[in-house]
PDB file of C-alpha atoms and ligand atoms in Angstrom:
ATOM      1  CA  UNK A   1     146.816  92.369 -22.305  1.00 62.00           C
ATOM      2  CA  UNK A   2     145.082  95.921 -22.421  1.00 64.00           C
ATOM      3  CA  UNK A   3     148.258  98.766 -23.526  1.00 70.00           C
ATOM      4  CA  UNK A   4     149.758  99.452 -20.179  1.00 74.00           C
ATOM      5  CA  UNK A   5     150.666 102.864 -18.652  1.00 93.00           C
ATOM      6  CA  UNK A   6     151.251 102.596 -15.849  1.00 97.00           C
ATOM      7  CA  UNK A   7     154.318 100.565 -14.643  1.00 98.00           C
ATOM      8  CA  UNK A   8     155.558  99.294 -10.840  1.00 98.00           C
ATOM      9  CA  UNK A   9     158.994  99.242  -9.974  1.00 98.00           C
ATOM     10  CA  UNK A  10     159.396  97.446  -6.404  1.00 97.00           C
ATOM     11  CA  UNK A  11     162.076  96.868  -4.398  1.00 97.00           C
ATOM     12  CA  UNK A  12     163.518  97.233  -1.161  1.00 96.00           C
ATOM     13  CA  UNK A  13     165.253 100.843  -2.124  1.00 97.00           C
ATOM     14  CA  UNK A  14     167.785 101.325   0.945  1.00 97.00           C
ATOM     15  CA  UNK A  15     168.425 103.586   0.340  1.00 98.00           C
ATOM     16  CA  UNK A  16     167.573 104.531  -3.305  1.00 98.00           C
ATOM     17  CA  UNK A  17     170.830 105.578  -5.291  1.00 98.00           C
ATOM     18  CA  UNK A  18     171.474 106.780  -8.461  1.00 98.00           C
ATOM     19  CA  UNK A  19     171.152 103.338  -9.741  1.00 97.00           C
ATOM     20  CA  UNK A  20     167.503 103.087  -9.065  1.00 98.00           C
ATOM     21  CA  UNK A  21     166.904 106.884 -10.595  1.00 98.00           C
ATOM     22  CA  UNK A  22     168.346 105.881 -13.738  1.00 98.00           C
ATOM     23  CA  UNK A  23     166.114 103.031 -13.596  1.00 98.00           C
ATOM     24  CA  UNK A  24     163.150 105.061 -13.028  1.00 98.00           C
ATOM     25  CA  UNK A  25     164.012 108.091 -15.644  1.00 98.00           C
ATOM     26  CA  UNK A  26     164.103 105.302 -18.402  1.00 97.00           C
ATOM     27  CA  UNK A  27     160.629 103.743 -17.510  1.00 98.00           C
ATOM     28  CA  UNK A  28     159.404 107.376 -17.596  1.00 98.00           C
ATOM     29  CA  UNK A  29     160.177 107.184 -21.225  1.00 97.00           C
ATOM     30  CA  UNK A  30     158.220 104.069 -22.063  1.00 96.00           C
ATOM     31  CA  UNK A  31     155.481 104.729 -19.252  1.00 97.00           C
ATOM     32  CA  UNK A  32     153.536 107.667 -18.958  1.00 97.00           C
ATOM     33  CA  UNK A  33     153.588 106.570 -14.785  1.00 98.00           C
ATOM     34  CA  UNK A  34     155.778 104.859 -12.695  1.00 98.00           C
ATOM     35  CA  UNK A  35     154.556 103.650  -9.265  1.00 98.00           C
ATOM     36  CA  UNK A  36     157.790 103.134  -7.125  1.00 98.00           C
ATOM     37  CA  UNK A  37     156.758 100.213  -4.499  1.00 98.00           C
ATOM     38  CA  UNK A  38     158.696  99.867  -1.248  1.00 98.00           C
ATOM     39  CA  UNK A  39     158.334  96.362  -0.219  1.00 96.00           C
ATOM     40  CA  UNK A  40     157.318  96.048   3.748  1.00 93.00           C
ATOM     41  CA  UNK A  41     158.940  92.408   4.271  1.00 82.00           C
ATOM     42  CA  UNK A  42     160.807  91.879   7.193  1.00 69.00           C
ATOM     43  CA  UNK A  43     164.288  93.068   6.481  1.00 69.00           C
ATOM     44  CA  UNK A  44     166.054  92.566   9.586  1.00 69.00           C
ATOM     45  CA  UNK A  45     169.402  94.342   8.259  1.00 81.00           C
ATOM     46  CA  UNK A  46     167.572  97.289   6.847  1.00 93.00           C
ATOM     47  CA  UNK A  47     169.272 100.944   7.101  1.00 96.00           C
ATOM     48  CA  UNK A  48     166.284 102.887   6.514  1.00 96.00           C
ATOM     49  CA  UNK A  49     162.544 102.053   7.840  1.00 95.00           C
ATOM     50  CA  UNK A  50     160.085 101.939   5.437  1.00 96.00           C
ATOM     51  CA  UNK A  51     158.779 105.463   6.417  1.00 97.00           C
ATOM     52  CA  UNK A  52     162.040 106.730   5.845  1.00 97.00           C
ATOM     53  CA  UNK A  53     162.136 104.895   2.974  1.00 98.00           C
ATOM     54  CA  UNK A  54     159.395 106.523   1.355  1.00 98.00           C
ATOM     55  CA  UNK A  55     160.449 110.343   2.732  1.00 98.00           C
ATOM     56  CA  UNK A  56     163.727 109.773   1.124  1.00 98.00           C
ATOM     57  CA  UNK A  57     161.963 108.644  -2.553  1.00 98.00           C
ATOM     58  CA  UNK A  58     159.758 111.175  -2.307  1.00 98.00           C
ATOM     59  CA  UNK A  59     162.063 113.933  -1.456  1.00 98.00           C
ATOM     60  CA  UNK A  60     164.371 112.730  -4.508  1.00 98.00           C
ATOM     61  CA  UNK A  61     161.740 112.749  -6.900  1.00 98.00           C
ATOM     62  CA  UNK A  62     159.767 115.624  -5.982  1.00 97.00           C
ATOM     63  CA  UNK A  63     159.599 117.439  -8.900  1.00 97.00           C
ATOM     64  CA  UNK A  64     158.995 114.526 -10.744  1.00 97.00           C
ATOM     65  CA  UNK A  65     155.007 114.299 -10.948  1.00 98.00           C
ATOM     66  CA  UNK A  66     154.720 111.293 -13.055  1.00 98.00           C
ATOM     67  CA  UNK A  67     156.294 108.893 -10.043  1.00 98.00           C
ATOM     68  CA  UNK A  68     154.298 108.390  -7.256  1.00 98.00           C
ATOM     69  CA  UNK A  69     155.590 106.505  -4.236  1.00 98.00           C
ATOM     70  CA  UNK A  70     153.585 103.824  -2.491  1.00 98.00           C
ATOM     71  CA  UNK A  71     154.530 100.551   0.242  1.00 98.00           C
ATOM     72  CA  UNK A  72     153.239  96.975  -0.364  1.00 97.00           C
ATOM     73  CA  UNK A  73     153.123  93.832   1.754  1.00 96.00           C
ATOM     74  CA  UNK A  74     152.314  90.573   0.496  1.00 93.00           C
ATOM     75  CA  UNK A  75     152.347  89.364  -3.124  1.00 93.00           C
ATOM     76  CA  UNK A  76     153.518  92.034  -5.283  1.00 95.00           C
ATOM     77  CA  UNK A  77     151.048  90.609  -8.130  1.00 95.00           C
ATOM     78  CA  UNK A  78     148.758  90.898  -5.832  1.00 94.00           C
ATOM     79  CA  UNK A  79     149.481  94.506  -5.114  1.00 96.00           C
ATOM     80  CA  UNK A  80     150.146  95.169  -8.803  1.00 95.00           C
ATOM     81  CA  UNK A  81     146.694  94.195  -9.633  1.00 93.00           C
ATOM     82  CA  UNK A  82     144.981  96.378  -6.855  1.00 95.00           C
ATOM     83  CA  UNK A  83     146.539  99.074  -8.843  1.00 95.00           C
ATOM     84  CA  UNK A  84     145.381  97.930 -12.701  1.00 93.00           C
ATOM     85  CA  UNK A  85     149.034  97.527 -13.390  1.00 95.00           C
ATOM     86  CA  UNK A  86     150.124  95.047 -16.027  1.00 94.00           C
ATOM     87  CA  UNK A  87     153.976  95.663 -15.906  1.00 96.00           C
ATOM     88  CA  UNK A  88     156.667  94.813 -13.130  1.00 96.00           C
ATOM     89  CA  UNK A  89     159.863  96.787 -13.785  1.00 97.00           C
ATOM     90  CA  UNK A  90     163.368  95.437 -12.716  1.00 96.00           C
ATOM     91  CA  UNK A  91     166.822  96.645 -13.340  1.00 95.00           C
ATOM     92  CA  UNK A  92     170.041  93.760 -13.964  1.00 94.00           C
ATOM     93  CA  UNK A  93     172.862  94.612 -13.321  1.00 91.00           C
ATOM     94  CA  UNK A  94     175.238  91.577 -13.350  1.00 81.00           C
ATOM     95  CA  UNK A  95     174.891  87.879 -14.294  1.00 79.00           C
ATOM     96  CA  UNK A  96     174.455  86.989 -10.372  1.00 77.00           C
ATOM     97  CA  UNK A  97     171.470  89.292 -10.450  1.00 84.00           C
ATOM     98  CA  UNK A  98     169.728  87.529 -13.524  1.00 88.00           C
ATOM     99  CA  UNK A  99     169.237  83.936 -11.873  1.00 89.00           C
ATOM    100  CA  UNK A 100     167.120  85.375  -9.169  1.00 89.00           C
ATOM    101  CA  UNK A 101     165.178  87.395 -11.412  1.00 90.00           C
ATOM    102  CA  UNK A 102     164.497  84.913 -13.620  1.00 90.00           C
ATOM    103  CA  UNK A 103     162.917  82.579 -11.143  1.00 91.00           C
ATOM    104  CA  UNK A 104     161.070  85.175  -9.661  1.00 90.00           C
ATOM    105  CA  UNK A 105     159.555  86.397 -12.693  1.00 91.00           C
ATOM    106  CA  UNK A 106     158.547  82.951 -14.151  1.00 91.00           C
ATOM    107  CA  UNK A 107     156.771  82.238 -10.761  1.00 90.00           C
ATOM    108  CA  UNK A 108     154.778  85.825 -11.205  1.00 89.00           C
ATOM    109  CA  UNK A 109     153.971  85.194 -14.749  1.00 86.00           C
ATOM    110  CA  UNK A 110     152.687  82.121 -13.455  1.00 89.00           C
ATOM    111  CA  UNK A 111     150.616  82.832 -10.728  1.00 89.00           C
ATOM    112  CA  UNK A 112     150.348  86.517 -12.168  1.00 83.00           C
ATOM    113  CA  UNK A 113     147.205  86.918 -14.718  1.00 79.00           C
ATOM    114  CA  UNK A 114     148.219  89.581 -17.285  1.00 86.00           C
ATOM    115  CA  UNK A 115     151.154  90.610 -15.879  1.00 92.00           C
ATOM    116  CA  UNK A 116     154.380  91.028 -17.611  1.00 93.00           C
ATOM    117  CA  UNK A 117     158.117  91.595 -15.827  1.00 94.00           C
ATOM    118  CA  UNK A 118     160.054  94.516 -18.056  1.00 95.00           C
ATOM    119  CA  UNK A 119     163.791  93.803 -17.765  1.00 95.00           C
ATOM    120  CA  UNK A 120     166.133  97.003 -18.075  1.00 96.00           C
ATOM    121  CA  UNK A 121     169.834  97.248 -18.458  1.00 94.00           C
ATOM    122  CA  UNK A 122     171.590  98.870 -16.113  1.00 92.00           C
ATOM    123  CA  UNK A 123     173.533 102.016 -17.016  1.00 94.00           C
ATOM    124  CA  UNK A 124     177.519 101.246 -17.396  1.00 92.00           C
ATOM    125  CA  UNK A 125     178.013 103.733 -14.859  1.00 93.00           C
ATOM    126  CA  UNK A 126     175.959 101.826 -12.644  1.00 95.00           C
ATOM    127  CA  UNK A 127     177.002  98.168 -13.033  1.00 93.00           C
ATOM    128  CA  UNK A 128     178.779  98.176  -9.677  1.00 93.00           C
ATOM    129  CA  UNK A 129     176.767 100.205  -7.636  1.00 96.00           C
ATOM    130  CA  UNK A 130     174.127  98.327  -4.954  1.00 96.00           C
ATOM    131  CA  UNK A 131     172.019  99.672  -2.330  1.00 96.00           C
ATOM    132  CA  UNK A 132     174.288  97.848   0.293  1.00 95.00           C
ATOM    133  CA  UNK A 133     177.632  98.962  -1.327  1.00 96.00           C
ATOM    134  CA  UNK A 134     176.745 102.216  -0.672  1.00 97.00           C
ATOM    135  CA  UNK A 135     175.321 101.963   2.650  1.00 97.00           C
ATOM    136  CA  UNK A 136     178.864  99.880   3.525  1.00 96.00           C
ATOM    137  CA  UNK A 137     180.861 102.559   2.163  1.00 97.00           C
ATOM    138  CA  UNK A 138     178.740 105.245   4.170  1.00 96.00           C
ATOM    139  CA  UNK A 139     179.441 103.234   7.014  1.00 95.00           C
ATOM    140  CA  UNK A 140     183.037 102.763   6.935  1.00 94.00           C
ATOM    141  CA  UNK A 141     183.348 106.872   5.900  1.00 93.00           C
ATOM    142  CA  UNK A 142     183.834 106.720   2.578  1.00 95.00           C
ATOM    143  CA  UNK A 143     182.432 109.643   0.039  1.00 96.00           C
ATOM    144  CA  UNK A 144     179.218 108.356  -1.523  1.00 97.00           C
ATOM    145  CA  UNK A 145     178.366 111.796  -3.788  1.00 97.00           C
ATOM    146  CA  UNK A 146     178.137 109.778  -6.876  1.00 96.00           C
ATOM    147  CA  UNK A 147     176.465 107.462  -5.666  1.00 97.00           C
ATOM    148  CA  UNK A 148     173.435 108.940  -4.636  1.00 98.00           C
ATOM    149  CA  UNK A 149     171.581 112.150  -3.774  1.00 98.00           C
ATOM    150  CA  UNK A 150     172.904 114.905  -1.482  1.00 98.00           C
ATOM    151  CA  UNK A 151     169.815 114.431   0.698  1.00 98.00           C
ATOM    152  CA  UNK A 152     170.054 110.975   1.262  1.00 98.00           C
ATOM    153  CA  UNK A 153     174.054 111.096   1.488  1.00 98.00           C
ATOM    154  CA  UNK A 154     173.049 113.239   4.738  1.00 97.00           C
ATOM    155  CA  UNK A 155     170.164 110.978   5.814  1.00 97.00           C
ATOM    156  CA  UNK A 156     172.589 107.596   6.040  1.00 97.00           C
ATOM    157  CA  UNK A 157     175.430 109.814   7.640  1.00 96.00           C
ATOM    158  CA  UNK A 158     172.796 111.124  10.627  1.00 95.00           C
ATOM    159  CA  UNK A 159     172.011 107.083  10.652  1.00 93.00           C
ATOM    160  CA  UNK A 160     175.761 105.987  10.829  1.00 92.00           C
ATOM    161  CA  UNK A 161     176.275 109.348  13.542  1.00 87.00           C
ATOM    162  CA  UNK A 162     173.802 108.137  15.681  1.00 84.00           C
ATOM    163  CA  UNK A 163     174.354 104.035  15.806  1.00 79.00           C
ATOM    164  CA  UNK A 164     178.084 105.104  16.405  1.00 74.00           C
ATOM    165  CA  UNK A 165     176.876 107.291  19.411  1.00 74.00           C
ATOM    166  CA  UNK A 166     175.132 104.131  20.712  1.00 68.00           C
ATOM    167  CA  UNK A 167     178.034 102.247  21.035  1.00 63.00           C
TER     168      UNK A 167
HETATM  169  P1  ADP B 201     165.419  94.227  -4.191  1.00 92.13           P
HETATM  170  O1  ADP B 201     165.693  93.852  -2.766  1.00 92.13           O
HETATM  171  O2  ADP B 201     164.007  93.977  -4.615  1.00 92.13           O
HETATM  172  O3  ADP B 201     166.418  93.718  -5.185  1.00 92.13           O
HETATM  173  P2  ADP B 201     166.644  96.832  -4.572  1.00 92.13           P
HETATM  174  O4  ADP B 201     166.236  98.131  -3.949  1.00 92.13           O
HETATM  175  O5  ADP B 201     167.995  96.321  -4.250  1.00 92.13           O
HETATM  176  O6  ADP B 201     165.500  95.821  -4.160  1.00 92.13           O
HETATM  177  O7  ADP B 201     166.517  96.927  -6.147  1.00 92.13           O
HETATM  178  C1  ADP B 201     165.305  97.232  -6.768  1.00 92.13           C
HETATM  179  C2  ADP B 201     165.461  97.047  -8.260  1.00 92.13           C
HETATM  180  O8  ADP B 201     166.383  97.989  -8.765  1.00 92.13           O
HETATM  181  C3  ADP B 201     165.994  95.675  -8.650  1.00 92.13           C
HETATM  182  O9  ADP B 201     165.370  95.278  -9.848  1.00 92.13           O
HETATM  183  C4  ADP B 201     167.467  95.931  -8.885  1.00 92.13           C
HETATM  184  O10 ADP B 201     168.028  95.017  -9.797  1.00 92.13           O
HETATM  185  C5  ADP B 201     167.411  97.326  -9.480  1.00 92.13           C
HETATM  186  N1  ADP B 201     168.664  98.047  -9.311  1.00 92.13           N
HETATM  187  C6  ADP B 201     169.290  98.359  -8.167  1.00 92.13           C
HETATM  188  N2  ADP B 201     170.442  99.015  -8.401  1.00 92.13           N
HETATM  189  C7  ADP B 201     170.558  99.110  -9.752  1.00 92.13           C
HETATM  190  C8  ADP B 201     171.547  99.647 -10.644  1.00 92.13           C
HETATM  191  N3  ADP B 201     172.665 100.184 -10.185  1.00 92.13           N
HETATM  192  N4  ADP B 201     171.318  99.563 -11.975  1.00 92.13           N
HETATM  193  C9  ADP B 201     170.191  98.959 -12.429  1.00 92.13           C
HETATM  194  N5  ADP B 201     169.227  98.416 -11.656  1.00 92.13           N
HETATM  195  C10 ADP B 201     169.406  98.489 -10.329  1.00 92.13           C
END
């Protein structure tokens, strides 16, 4: 396997919280790039679209030039091939998280030539905090300021203002 610098970290990312920029600041340190991959599968519950997905990433990390942002659909070692990529970042958080993983990494390094899945640790800060926590707290009206960024804090209340307004 050629010396990799370039790493993907995919997920679904709705919204991205502090969790996932934790994530991503720690790959920095091992990668010289990270390429943060929205998935585009079907995600009938999602929050965010994918577009807003990506705005919201973007916007978070702007002054970061070593990410770049990008969408996938299909395989993702497929997709992580397309981009010479050799490593597959994901973050665990609890034991329920690690099952999952696990499976879905042995299939990849299976069907995956040259491609390795990097495990990180979450924080301890972070060990609680989900993508769908948040967005359930945001809902119900809670304060979500440590959970992620001011700009998407505002983003998911406009979302919660306006499906509220529908009913
Ligand atoms: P997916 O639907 O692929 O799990 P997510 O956006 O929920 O997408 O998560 C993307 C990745 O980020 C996953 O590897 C997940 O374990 C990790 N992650 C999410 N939140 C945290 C957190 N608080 N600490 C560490 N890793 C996290």
């Amino acid at each position: 396997m050629p010396h990799s610098k370039i790493a993907i970290y995919p997920g679904s990312f709705d919204p991205i919280t502090y969790g996932h920029l934790d994530i991503i600041q720690r790959s920095l340190k091992i990668f010289k790039h990270v390429i943060v991959a929205v998935a585009r599968n079907s995600q009938k519950n999602a929050l965010f679209d994918i577009d807003e997905r990506v705005e919201l990433i973007k916007s978070v990390l702007k002054d970061e030039p070593r990410v770049s942002v990008d969408t996938f659909t299909g395989l993702l070692i497929d997709y992580v091939a397309s981009k010479q990529a050799h490593v597959i970042i994901r973050g665990l958080r609890a034991i329920s998280d690690f099952e999952y993983e696990f499976q879905i990494a042995q299939m990849n390094s299976t069907i995956g030539h040259d491609i390795e899945t990097l495990f990180m640790m979450t924080s301890v800060q972070y060990g609680y905090l989900s993508s769908s926590i948040v967005r359930e707290v945001c809902s119900l009206g809670g304060t979500v300021d440590s959970f992620v960024p001011q700009e998407v804090k505002q983003a998911m209340q406009q979302k919660y203002q306006s499906k509220k307004s529908l009913l």
